[in-house]
Coordinates of C-alpha atoms (C1' of nucleotides) in Angstrom, one line a residue:
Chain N
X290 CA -59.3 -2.7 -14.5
X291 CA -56.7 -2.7 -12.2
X292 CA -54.0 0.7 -12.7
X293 CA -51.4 -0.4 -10.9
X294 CA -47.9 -1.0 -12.7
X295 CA -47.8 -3.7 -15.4
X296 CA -45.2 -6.3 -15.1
X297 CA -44.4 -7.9 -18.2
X298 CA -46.5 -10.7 -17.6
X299 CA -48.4 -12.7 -15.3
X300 CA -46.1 -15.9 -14.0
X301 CA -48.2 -18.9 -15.0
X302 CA -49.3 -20.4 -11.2
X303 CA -49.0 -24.5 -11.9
X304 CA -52.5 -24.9 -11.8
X305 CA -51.9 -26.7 -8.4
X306 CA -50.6 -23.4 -6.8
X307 CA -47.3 -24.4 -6.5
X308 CA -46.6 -28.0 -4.6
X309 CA -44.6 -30.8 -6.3
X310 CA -42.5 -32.4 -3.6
X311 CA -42.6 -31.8 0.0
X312 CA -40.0 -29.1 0.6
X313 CA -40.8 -26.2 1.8
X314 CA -43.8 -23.7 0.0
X315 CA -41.1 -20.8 -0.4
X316 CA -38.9 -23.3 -1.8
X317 CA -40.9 -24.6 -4.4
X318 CA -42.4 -20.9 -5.3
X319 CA -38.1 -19.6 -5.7
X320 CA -38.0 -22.3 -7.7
X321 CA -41.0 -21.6 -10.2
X322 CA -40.0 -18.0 -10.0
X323 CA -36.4 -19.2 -11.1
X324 CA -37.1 -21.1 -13.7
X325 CA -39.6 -18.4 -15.1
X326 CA -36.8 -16.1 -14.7
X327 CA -34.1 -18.1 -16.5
X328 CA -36.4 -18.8 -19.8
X329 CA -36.0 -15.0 -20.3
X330 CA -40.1 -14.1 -19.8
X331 CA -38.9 -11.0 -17.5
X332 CA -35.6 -8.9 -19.1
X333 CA -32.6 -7.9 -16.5
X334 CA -33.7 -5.0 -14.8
X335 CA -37.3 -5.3 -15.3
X336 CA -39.6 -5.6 -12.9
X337 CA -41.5 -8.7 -11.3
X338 CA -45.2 -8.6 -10.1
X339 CA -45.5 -7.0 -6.8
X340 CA -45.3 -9.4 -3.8
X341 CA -49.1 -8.7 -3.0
X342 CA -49.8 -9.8 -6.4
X343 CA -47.8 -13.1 -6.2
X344 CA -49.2 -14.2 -2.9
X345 CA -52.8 -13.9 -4.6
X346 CA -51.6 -15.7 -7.7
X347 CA -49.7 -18.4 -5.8
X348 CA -52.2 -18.7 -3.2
X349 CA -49.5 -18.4 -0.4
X350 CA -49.4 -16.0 2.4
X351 CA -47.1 -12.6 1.2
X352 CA -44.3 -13.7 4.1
X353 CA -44.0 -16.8 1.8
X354 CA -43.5 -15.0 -1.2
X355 CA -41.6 -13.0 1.1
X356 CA -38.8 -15.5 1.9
X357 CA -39.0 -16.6 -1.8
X358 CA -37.8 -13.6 -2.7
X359 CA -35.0 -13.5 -0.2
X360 CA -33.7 -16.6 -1.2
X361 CA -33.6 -15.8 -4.8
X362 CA -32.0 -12.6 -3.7
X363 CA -29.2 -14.6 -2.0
X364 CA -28.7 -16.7 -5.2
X365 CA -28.4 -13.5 -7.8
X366 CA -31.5 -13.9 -9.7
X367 CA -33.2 -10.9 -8.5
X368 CA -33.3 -8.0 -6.0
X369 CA -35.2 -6.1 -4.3
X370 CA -35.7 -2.1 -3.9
X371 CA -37.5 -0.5 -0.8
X372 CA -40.4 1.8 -2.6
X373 CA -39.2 0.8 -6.2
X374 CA -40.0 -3.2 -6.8
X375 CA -38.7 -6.3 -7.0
X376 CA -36.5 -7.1 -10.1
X377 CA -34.7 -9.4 -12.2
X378 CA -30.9 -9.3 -11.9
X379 CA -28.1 -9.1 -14.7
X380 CA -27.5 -11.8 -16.3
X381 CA -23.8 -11.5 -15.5
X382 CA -24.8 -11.7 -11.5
X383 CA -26.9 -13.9 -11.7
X384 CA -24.4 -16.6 -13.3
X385 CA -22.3 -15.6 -10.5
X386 CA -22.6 -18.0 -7.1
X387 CA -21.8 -16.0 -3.5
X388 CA -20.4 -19.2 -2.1
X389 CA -16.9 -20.6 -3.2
X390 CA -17.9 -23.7 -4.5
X391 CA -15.6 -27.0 -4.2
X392 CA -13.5 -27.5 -7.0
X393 CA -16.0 -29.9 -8.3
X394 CA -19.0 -27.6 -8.1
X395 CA -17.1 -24.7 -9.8
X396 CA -15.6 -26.8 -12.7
X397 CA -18.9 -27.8 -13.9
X398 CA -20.4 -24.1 -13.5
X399 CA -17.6 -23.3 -15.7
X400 CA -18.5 -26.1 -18.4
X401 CA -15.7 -27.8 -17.7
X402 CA -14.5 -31.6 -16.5
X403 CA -13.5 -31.8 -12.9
X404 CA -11.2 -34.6 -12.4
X405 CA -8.5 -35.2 -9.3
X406 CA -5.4 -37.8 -9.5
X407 CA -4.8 -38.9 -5.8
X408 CA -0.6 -38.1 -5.5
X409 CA -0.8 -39.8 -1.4
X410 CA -2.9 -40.8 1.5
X411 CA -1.4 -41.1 4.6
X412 CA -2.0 -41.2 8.2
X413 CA 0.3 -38.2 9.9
X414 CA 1.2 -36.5 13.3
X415 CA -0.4 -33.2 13.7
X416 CA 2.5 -30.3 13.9
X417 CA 2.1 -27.6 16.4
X418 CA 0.4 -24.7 13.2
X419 CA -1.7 -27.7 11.9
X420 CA -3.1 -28.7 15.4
X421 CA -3.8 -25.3 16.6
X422 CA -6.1 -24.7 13.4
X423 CA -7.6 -27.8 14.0
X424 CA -8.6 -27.4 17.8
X425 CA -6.5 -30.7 18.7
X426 CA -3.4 -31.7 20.5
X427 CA -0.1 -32.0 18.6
X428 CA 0.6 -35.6 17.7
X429 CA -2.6 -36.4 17.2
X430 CA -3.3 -38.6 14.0
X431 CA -4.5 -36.7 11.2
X432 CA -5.2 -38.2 7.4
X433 CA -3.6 -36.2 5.1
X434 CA -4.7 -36.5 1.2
X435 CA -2.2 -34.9 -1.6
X436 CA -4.2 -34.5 -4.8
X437 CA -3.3 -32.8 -8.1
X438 CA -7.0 -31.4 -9.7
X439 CA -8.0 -31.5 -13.3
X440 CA -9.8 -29.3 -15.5
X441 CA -10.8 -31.5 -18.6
X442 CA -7.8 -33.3 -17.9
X443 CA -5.1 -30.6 -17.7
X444 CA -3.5 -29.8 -14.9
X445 CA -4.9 -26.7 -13.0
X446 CA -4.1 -27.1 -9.1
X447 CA -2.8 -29.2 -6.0
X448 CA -4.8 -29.4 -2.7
X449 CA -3.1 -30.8 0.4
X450 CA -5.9 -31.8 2.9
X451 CA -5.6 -32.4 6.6
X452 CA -7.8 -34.1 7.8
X453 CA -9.3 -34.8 11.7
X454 CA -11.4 -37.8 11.3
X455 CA -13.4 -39.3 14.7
X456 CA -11.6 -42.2 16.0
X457 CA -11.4 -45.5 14.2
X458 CA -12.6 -43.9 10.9
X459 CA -10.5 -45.4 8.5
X460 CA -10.7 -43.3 4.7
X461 CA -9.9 -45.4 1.7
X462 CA -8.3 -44.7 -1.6
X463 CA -10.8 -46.4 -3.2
X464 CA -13.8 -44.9 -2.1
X465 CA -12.3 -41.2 -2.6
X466 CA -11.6 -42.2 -6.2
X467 CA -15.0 -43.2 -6.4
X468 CA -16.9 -40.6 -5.1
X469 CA -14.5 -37.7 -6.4
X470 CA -15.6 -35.5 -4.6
X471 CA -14.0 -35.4 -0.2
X472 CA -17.1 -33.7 1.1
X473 CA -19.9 -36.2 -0.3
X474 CA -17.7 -38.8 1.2
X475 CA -17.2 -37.3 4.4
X476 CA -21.4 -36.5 4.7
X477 CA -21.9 -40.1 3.1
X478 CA -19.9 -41.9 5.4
X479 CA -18.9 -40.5 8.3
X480 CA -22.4 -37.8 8.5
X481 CA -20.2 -34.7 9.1
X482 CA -21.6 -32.0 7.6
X483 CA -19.5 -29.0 6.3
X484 CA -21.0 -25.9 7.4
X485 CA -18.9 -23.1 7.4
X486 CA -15.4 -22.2 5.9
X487 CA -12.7 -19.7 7.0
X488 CA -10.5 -18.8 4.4
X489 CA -7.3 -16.7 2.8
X490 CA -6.3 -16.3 -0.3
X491 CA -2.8 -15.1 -1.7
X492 CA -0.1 -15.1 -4.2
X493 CA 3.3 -17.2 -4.0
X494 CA 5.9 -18.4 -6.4
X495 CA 6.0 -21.7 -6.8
X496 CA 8.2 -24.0 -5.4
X497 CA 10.7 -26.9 -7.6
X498 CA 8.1 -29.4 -5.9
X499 CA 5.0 -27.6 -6.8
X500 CA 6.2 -26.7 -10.3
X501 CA 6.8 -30.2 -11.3
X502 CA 3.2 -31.1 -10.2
X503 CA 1.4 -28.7 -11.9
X504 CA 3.8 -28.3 -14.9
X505 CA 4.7 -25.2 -15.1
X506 CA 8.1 -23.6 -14.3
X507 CA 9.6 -22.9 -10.5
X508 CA 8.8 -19.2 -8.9
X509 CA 5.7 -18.8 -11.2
X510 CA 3.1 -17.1 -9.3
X511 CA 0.4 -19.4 -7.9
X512 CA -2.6 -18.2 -6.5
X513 CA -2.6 -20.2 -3.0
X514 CA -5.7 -20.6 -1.1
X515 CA -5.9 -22.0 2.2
X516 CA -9.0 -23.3 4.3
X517 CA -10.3 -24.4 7.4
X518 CA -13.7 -26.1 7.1
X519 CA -15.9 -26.1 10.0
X520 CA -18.7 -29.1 10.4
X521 CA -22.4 -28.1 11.5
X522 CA -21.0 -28.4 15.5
X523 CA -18.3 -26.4 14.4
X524 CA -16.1 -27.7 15.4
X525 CA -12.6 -27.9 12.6
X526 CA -12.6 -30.9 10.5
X527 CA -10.4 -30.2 7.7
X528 CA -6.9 -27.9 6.8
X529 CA -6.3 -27.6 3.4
X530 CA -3.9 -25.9 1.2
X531 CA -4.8 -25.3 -2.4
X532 CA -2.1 -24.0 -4.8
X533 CA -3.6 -23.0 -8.6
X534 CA -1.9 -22.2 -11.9
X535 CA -2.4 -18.4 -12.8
X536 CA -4.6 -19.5 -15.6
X537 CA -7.5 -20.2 -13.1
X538 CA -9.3 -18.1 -11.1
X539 CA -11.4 -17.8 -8.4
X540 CA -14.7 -15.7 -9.3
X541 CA -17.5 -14.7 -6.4
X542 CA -20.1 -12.3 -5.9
X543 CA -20.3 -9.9 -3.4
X544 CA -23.0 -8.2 -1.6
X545 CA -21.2 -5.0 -0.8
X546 CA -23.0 -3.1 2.2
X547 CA -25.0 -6.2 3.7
X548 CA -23.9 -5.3 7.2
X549 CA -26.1 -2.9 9.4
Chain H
X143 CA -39.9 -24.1 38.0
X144 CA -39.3 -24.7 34.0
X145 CA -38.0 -27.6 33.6
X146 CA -36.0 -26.5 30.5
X147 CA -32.7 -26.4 29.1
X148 CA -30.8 -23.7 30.9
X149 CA -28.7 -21.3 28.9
X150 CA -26.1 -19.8 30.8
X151 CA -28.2 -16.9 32.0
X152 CA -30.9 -14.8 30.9
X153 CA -29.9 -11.5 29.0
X154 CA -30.3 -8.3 30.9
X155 CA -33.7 -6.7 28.8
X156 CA -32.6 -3.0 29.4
X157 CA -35.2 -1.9 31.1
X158 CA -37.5 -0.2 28.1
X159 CA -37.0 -3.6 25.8
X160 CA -35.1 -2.5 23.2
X161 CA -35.9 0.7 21.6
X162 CA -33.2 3.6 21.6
X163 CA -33.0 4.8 18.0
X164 CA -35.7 4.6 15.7
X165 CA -33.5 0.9 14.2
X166 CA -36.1 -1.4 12.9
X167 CA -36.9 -3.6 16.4
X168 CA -34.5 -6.7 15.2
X169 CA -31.9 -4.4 14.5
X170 CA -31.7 -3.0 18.0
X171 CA -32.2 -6.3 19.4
X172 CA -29.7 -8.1 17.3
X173 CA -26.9 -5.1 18.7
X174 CA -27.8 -6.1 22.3
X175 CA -27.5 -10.0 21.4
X176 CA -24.4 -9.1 19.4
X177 CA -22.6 -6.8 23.1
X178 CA -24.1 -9.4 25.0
X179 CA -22.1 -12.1 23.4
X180 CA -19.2 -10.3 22.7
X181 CA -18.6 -9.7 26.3
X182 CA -18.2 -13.1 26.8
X183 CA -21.5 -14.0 28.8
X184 CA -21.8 -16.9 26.7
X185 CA -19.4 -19.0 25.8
X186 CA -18.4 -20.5 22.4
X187 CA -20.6 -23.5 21.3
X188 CA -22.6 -22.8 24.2
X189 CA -26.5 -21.8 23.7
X190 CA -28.7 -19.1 23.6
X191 CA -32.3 -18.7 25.4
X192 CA -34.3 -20.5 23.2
X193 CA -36.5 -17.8 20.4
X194 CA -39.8 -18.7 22.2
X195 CA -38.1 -17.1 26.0
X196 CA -36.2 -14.5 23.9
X197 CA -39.5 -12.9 22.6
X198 CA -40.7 -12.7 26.0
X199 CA -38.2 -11.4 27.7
X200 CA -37.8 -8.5 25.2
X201 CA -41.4 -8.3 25.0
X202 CA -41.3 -8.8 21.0
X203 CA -42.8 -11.3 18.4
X204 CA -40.4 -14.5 18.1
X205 CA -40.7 -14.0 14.4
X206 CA -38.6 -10.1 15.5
X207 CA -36.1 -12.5 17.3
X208 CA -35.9 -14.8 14.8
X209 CA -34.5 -11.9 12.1
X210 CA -32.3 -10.4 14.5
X211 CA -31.0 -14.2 14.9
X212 CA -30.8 -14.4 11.2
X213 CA -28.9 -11.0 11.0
X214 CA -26.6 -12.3 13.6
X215 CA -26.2 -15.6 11.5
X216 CA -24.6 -13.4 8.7
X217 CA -22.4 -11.7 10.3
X218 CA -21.2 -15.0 11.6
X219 CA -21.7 -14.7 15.4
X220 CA -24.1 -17.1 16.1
X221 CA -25.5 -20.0 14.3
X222 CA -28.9 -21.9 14.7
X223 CA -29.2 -25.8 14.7
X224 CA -32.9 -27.0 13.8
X225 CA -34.5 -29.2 16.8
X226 CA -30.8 -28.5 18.7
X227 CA -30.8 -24.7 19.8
X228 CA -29.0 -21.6 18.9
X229 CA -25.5 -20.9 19.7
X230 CA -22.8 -18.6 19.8
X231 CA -20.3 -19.3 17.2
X232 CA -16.0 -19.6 17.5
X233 CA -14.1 -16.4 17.9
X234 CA -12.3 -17.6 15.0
X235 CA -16.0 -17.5 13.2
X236 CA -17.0 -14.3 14.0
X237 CA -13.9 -12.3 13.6
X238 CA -13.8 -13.1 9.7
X239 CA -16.5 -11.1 7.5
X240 CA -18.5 -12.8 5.0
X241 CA -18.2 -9.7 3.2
X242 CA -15.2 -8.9 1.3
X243 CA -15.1 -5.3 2.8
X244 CA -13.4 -1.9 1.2
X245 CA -9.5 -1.6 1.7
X246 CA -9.8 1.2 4.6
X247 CA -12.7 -0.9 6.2
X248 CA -10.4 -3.9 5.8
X249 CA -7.4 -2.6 6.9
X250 CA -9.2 -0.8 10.4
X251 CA -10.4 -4.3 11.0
X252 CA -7.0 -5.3 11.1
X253 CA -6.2 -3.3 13.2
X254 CA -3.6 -1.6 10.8
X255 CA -3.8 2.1 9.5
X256 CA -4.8 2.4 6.2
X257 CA -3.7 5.0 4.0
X258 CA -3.6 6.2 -0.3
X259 CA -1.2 7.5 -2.1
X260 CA -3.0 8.8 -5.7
X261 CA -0.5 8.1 -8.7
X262 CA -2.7 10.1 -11.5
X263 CA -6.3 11.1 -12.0
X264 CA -7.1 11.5 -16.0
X265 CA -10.4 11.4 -18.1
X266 CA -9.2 8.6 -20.5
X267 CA -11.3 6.7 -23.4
X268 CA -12.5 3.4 -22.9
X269 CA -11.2 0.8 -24.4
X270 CA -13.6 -2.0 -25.9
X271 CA -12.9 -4.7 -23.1
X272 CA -13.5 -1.9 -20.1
X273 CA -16.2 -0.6 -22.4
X274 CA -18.0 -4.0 -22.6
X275 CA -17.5 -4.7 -18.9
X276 CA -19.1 -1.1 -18.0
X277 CA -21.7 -1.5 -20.9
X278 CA -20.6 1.7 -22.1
X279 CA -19.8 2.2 -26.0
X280 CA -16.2 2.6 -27.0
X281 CA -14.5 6.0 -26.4
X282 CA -16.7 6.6 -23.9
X283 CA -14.9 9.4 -21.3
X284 CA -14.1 7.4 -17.9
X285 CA -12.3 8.8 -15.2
X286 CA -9.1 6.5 -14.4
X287 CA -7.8 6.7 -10.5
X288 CA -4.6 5.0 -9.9
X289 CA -3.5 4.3 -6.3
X290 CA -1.3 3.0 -4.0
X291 CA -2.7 1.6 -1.1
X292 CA -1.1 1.6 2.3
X293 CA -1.0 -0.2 5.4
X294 CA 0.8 1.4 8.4
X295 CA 2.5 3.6 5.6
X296 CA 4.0 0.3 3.9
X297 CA 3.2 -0.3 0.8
X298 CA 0.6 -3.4 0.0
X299 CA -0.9 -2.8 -3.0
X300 CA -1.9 -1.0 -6.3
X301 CA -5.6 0.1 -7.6
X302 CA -6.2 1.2 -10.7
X303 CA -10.0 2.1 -11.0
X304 CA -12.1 3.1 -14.3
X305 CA -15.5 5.1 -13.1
X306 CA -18.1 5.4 -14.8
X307 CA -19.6 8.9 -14.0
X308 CA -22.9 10.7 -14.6
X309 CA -22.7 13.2 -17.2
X310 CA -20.8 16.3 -16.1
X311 CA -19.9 14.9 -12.6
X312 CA -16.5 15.8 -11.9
X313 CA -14.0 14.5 -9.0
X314 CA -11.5 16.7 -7.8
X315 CA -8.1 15.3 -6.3
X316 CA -8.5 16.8 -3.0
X317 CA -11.3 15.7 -2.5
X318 CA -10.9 12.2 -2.8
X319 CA -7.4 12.7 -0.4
X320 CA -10.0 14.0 2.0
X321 CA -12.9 11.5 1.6
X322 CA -10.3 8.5 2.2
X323 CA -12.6 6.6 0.6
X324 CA -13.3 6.2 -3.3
X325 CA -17.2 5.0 -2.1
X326 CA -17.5 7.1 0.4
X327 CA -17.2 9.9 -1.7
X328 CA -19.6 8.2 -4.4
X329 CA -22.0 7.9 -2.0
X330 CA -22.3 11.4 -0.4
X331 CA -21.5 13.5 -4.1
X332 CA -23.2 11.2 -6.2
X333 CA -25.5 9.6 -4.0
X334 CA -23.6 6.4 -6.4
X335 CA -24.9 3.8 -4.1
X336 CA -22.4 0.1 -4.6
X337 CA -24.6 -2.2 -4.0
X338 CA -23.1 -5.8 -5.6
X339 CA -19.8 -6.5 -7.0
X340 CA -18.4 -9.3 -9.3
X341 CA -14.9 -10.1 -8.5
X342 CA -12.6 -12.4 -10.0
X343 CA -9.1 -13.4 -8.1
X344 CA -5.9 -15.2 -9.5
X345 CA -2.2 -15.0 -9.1
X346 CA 0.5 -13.1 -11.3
X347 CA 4.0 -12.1 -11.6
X348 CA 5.0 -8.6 -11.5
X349 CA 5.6 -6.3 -14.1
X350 CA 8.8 -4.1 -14.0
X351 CA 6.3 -1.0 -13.7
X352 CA 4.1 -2.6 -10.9
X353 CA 7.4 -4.2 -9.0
X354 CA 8.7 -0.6 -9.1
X355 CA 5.7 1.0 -7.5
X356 CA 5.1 -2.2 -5.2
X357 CA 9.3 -2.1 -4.0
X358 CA 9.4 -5.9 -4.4
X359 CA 11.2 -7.4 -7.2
X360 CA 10.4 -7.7 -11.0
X361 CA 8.2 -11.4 -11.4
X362 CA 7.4 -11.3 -7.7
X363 CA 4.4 -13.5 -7.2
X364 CA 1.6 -10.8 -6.7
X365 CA -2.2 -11.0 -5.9
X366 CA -4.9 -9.5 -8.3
X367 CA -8.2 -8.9 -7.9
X368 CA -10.2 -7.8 -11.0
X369 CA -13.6 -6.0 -9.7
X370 CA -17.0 -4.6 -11.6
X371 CA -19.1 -2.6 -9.3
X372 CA -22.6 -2.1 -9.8
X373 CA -24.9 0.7 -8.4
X374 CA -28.2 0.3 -6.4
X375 CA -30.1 -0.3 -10.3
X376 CA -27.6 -3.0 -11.0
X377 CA -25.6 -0.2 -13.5
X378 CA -22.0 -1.3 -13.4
X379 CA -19.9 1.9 -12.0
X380 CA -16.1 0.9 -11.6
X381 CA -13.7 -1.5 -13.2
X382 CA -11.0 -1.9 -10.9
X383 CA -7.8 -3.8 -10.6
X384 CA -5.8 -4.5 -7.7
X385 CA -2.7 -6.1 -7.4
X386 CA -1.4 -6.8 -3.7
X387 CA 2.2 -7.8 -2.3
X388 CA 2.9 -11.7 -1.1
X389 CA 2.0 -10.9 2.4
X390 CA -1.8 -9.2 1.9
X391 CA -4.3 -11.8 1.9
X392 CA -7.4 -12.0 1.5
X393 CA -9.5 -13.5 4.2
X394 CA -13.0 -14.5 4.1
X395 CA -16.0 -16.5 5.4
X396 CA -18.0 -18.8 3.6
X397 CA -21.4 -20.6 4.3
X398 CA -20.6 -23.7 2.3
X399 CA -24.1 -25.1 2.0
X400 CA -26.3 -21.9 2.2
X401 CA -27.7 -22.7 -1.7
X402 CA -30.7 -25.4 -1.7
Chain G
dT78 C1' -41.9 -37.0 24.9
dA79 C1' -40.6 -32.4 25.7
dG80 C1' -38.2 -28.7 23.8
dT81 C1' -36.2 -26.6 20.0
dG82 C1' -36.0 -24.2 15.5
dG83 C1' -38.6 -24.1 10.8
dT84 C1' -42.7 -22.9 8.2
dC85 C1' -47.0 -20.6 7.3
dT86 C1' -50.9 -17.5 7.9
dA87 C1' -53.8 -13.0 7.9
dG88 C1' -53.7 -8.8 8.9
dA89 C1' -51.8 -4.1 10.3
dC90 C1' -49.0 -0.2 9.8
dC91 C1' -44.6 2.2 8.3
dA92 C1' -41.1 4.1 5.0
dC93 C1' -40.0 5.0 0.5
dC94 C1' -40.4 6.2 -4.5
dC95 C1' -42.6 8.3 -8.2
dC96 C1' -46.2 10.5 -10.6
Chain T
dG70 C1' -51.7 9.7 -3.6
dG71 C1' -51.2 5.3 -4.7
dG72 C1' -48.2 1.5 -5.2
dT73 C1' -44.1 -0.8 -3.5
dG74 C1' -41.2 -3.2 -0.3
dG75 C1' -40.0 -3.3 5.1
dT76 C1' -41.4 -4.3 9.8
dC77 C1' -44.2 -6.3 13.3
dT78 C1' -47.7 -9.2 15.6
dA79 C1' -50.1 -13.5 17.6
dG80 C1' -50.9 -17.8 16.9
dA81 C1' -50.8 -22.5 14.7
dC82 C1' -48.6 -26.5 13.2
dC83 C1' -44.5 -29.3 11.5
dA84 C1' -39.7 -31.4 11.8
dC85 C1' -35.9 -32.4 14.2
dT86 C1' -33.0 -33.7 18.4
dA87 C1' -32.2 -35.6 22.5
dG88 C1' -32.9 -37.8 27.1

DNA sequence: TAGTGGTCTAGACCACCCC
DNA sequence: GGGTGGTCTAGACCACTAG
C-alpha cells in the first residue's frame, strides 16, 4: 500500500483516458478536472492528487497534466503550491473570471438578461484624440455605434464605439441587432479577431445627455470605462466609451505578484 | 545560407548563454529578450528569431525559450502568432500591466511620487458583512488602517483597510510610515504572503466626510474600489475600500480571449 | 512546400515543505 | 526522508500560415 498523502478521492479516468473531441489532451483533461471540481467531490482548499499520480491515471505525460493545471490555474479553479500540492480554489475565486468579459459575457455570469437598444449608426470623420488611438489619419471614415445596454431590460449603461473597419466593409443595423453581440459580428464577418484590450476606468458625473439615456438624474456619478481593443495583428480596431449607472459594477480577479 | 525568414538581427547571446544569478534558465533569458527589445532592436510588429534558432543560439531547450516567450506574453511585450511567428508587441501594449499593481508600485510606474498620509490606526470589531467577507465570526478584533494616498503630495484617494491578523501580531504606526507599503510590511513581519485578490469597481458620489478629506466638493463623482485579499492558502487577509478623485484612473490590460 | 508555433512524451534533477 | 511542485532536456509529430 502506497503511504503517500490521500487525496480525497481518486478522479474517475473516462475509461477512454480522457479524448472526446479533437482539442488539445490538456484541454480535455482541464476540463474533466473542472467538472470534477465543480460537482463538489474535492472541498475548497483541499488537496488534488499529485501531478505524478494524474499522469498515471490519465495515461498522459506529467507536462500534460502539467499545462492542465496551469490552465485551470488561470481560470480560478485551483492553485498550485511549490513543496505543498495542488488545490482546489474558493469557491468565491473561482466564480470570479480574470478577463473583463463583454457586456454580454458578464450579464449572463451574473444570471441576468443582456439586451442592447441601438440609439445610432453612423459613418463619421475621425477627430485628431480618436485617430491617434486608433493608429489612422484624421478624417479617415470611422463607423461609430451609440447603444444603450440592458440588464433584464433596465437600463444599466451606454457604450459609444468607434469603429475602423477595412475598406468597403459596410456594417448593418440589422445584423448587429441580430447577432447582439459587436465582437461575434466583427469575427463572423469581417474575421478580425479581438486579441488584446487596453483600458481605463474612472468616475464622472453625468452629463444632461447621458442622464436622460440612462434615467437617472444629471451629475450622478457614472463609472466610465473606456477601451481600445486590439485585433490578433494588433493593430487598433475599436475606441469605445462605456458610461454605467452606479448600481453596476465591474468585478475581476487578480493575480497579485505574477510578475518576476 | 538559410534560406529563412530574417528577423531583424540575431540577439547578442552574452557570451556564457544566460546564467548570471541562479534565476530559473527562462527567467534570465526572458530579461535579456525583454532589454533586448526594449532597446529598440526590434521594432513594433516586427518578428523575433524563430523558438527553434532562439534555443540554439542560447544554447537551451526550445521548450526553456518557449516559457521565457510565455512569460514575456504576460507581461504584454511580445505576442506569439501560431504558424505566423513571434513578435514584439505596441509600446502602447507593453507599457500597461495586466496586473492591477499596489498604489506605490502604480504610482512609480507613472512616473509620479507616491506618498501616505495615515488618518487612524484602531483594533475595531467586525461587523457581520466585513466578518462574512474575511470568514471571520462577528466581533472578531480587526485592525482598521485608514489612509490617504498621495501622488506628488496631491491628494488622489482614500483607503480604508480591515486586516485580518494572526493572533497577537501587532502593527505599530511607525512602522508602516517606514515600510511605505501596507504588503510590504505583511510580507517581511508576517511573512502574510497576497497572493490573489477579488476586486469589485463602480462609481459614487462623495460623502461630506470623504469630499472633506479628498478637497473636492460634497457629490463629486468619485471612483471606488472594494478589495478582499487572500494570503498564499487562499485565507482572505484585508477588506479594503478605496475611493479615488475624478482624475485617477485605473488603467489595465486585458487578454480578451485567453479562456477556452 | 517550407517555416513557424503548438502539443506531447519520458526521463532527470532541483527546490521546497512537512513530518 | 519522502512527497510535492518547478525546471530542463532532446526529440517527435501536428496545425497553421504564407509564398
Amino acid at each position: 500500500m502506497r503511504t503517500k498523502r490521500q487525496s480525497s478521492e481518486t478522479i474517475p479516468t473516462n475509461q477512454n483516458p480522457v479524448e472526446k473531441s479533437s482539442a488539445p489532451l490538456y484541454r480535455q483533461l482541464a476540463e474533466t478536472l473542472q467538472l470534477h471540481m465543480e460537482s463538489g467531490k474535492i472541498a475548497p482548499n483541499e488537496p488534488l492528487p499529485a501531478e505524478r499520480d494524474l499522469a498515471i491515471s490519465f495515461k498522459v505525460s506529467r507536462d500534460t497534466v502539467r499545462k492542465a493545471i496551469r490552465l485551470l490555474e488561470e481560470r480560478g479553479v485551483l492553485y498550485s503550491d511549490h513543496g505543498r500540492g495542488t488545490f482546489a480554489a474558493p469557491a468565491a475565486v473561482r466564480q470570479m473570471s480574470r478577463f473583463l468579459d463583454s457586456f454580454s459575457e458578464d450579464t449572463l455570469k451574473r444570471g441576468g438578461t443582456p439586451g442592447q437598444k441601438i440609439l445610432s449608426m453612423e459613418n463619421v470623420a475621425a477627430n485628431m484624440a480618436i485617430a491617434s488611438l486608433l493608429h489612422v489619419e484624421a478624417h479617415v471614415p470611422l463607423m461609430r455605434i451609440r447603444r444603450l445596454r440592458l440588464m433584464d431590460d433596465a437600463v444599466v449603461g451606454l457604450q459609444d464605439s468607434y469603429l475602423h473597419l477595412p475598406q468597403g466593409a459596410r456594417l448593418e443595423r440589422k445584423e448587429l441587432e441580430r447577432a447582439g453581440s459587436l465582437y461575434r459580428l466583427l469575427i463572423d464577418k469581417f474575421s478580425i479577431e479581438p486579441s488584446e484590450s487596453l483600458e481605463s476606468v474612472g468616475a464622472i458625473a453625468a452629463s444632461a445627455d447621458d442622464a436622460l439615456l440612462l434615467g437617472v438624474g444629471p451629475g450622478t456619478p457614472l463609472l466610465v470605462c473606456e477601451r481600445v481593443m486590439l485585433s490578433d495583428r494588433r493593430e487598433p480596431i475599436e475606441y469605445c466609451e462605456m458610461k454605467y449607472v452606479p448600481s453596476y459594477r465591474y468585478k475581476t480577479r487578480i493575480n497579485k505578484w505574477s510578475n518576476g
